[in-house]
XYZ file of C-alpha atoms in Angstrom:
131
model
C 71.428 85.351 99.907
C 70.522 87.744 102.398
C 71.741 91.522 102.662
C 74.843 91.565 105.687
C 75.363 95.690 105.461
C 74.776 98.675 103.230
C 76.828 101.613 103.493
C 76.961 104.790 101.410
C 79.647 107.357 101.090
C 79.441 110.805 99.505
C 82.103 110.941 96.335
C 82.656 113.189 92.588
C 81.210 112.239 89.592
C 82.692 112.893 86.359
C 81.633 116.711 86.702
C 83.370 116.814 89.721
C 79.937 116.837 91.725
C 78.979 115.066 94.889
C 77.031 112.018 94.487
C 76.132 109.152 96.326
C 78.138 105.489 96.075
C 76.631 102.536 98.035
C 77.957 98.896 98.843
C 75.193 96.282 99.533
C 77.469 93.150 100.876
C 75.644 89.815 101.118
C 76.151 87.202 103.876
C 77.779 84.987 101.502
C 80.491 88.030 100.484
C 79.319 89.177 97.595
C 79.827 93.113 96.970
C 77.829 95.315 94.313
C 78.617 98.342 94.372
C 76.799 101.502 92.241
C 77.596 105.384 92.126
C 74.355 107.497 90.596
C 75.443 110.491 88.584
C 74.020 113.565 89.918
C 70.870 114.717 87.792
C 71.218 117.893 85.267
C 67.250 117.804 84.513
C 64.639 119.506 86.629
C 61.496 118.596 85.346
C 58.307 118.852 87.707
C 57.621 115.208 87.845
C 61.772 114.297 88.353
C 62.575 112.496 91.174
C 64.043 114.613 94.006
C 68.017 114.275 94.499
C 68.474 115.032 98.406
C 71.197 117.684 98.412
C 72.398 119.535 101.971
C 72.383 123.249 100.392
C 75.248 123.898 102.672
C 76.651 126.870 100.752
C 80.105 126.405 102.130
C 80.710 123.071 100.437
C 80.230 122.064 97.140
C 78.159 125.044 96.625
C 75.174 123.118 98.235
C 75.119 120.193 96.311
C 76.831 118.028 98.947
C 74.962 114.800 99.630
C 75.833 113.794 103.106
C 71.954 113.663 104.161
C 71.052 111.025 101.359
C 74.555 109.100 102.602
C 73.061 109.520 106.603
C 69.494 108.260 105.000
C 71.654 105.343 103.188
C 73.437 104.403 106.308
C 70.520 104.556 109.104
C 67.298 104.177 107.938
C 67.695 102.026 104.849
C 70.241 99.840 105.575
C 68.320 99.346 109.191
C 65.066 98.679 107.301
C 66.723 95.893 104.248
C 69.968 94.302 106.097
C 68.105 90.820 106.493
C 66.412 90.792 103.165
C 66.909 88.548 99.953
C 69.246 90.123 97.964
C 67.664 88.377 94.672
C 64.114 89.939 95.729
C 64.732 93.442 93.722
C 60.911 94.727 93.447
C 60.560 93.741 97.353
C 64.056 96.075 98.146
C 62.651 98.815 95.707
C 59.248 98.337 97.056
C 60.560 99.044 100.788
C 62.411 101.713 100.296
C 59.888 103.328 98.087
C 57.362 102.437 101.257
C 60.196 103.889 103.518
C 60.168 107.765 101.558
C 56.546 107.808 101.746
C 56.513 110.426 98.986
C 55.549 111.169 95.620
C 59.146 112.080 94.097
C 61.574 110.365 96.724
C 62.290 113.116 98.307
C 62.762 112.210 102.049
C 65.206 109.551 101.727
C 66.111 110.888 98.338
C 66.182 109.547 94.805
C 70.226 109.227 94.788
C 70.308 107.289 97.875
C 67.690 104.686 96.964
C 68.757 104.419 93.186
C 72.011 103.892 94.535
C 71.558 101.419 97.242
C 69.058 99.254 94.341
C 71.738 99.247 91.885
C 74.227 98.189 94.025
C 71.728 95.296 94.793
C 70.966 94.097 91.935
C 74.588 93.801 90.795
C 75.228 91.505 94.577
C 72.429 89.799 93.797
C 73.799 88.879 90.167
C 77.190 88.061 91.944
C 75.178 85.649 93.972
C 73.625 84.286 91.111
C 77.335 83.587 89.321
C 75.566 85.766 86.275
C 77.098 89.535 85.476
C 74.115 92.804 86.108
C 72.829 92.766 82.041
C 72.308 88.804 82.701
């Protein structure tokens, strides 16, 4: 039940914004996958969404840095872990940020790369995510 790859990808939520999707795939096959809808609320204690504020696309709200974060750092630091161990995964990449509000690796790339764990890791365990 350990994690084979994680890859992220920068797509449009239902407000036509860019957000982050991420695949966890286990060694056994199984794929959970989860897209986070980018945030409308800006409270001082919010987690920080990692956005590129390149101007020329999507008005600056692109999310290709939390997709790089996604595909180097965290998927270098969990590939190898349990899939079933979701506090450890969270844990680590919380550990991995090293900030208050997530905002190195970003909030959208590790809520998306955890939610895409827990549902492999529910695939794994022949139950569905609410399970």
């Amino acid at each position: 039940m350990k994690i084979k790859s994680i890859k992220a990808r920068q797509i449009l939520d239902s407000r036509g914004n860019p957000t982050v999707e991420a695949d966890v795939i286990t060694d056994n096959g199984h794929l959970g996958r989860a897209q986070v809808p980018s945030g409308a609320s800006t409270g001082e204690h919010e987690a920080i969404e990692l956005r590129d504020g390149d101007k020329s696309k999507y008005l600056g709200k692109g999310v290709t840095k939390a997709v790089e974060n996604v595909n180097s750092i965290i998927s270098e630091a969990l590939v190898g872990m349990d899939v079933t161990m979701q506090e450890d995964l969270d844990n680590k990449m919380i550990e991995l940020d090293g900030s208050e509000n997530k905002g190195n690796l970003g909030a959208n790339a590790i809520l998306a790369v955890s939610l895409a764990a827990a549902e492999a890791a529910a695939k794994e365990e022949g139950k569905l995510l609410f399970e």
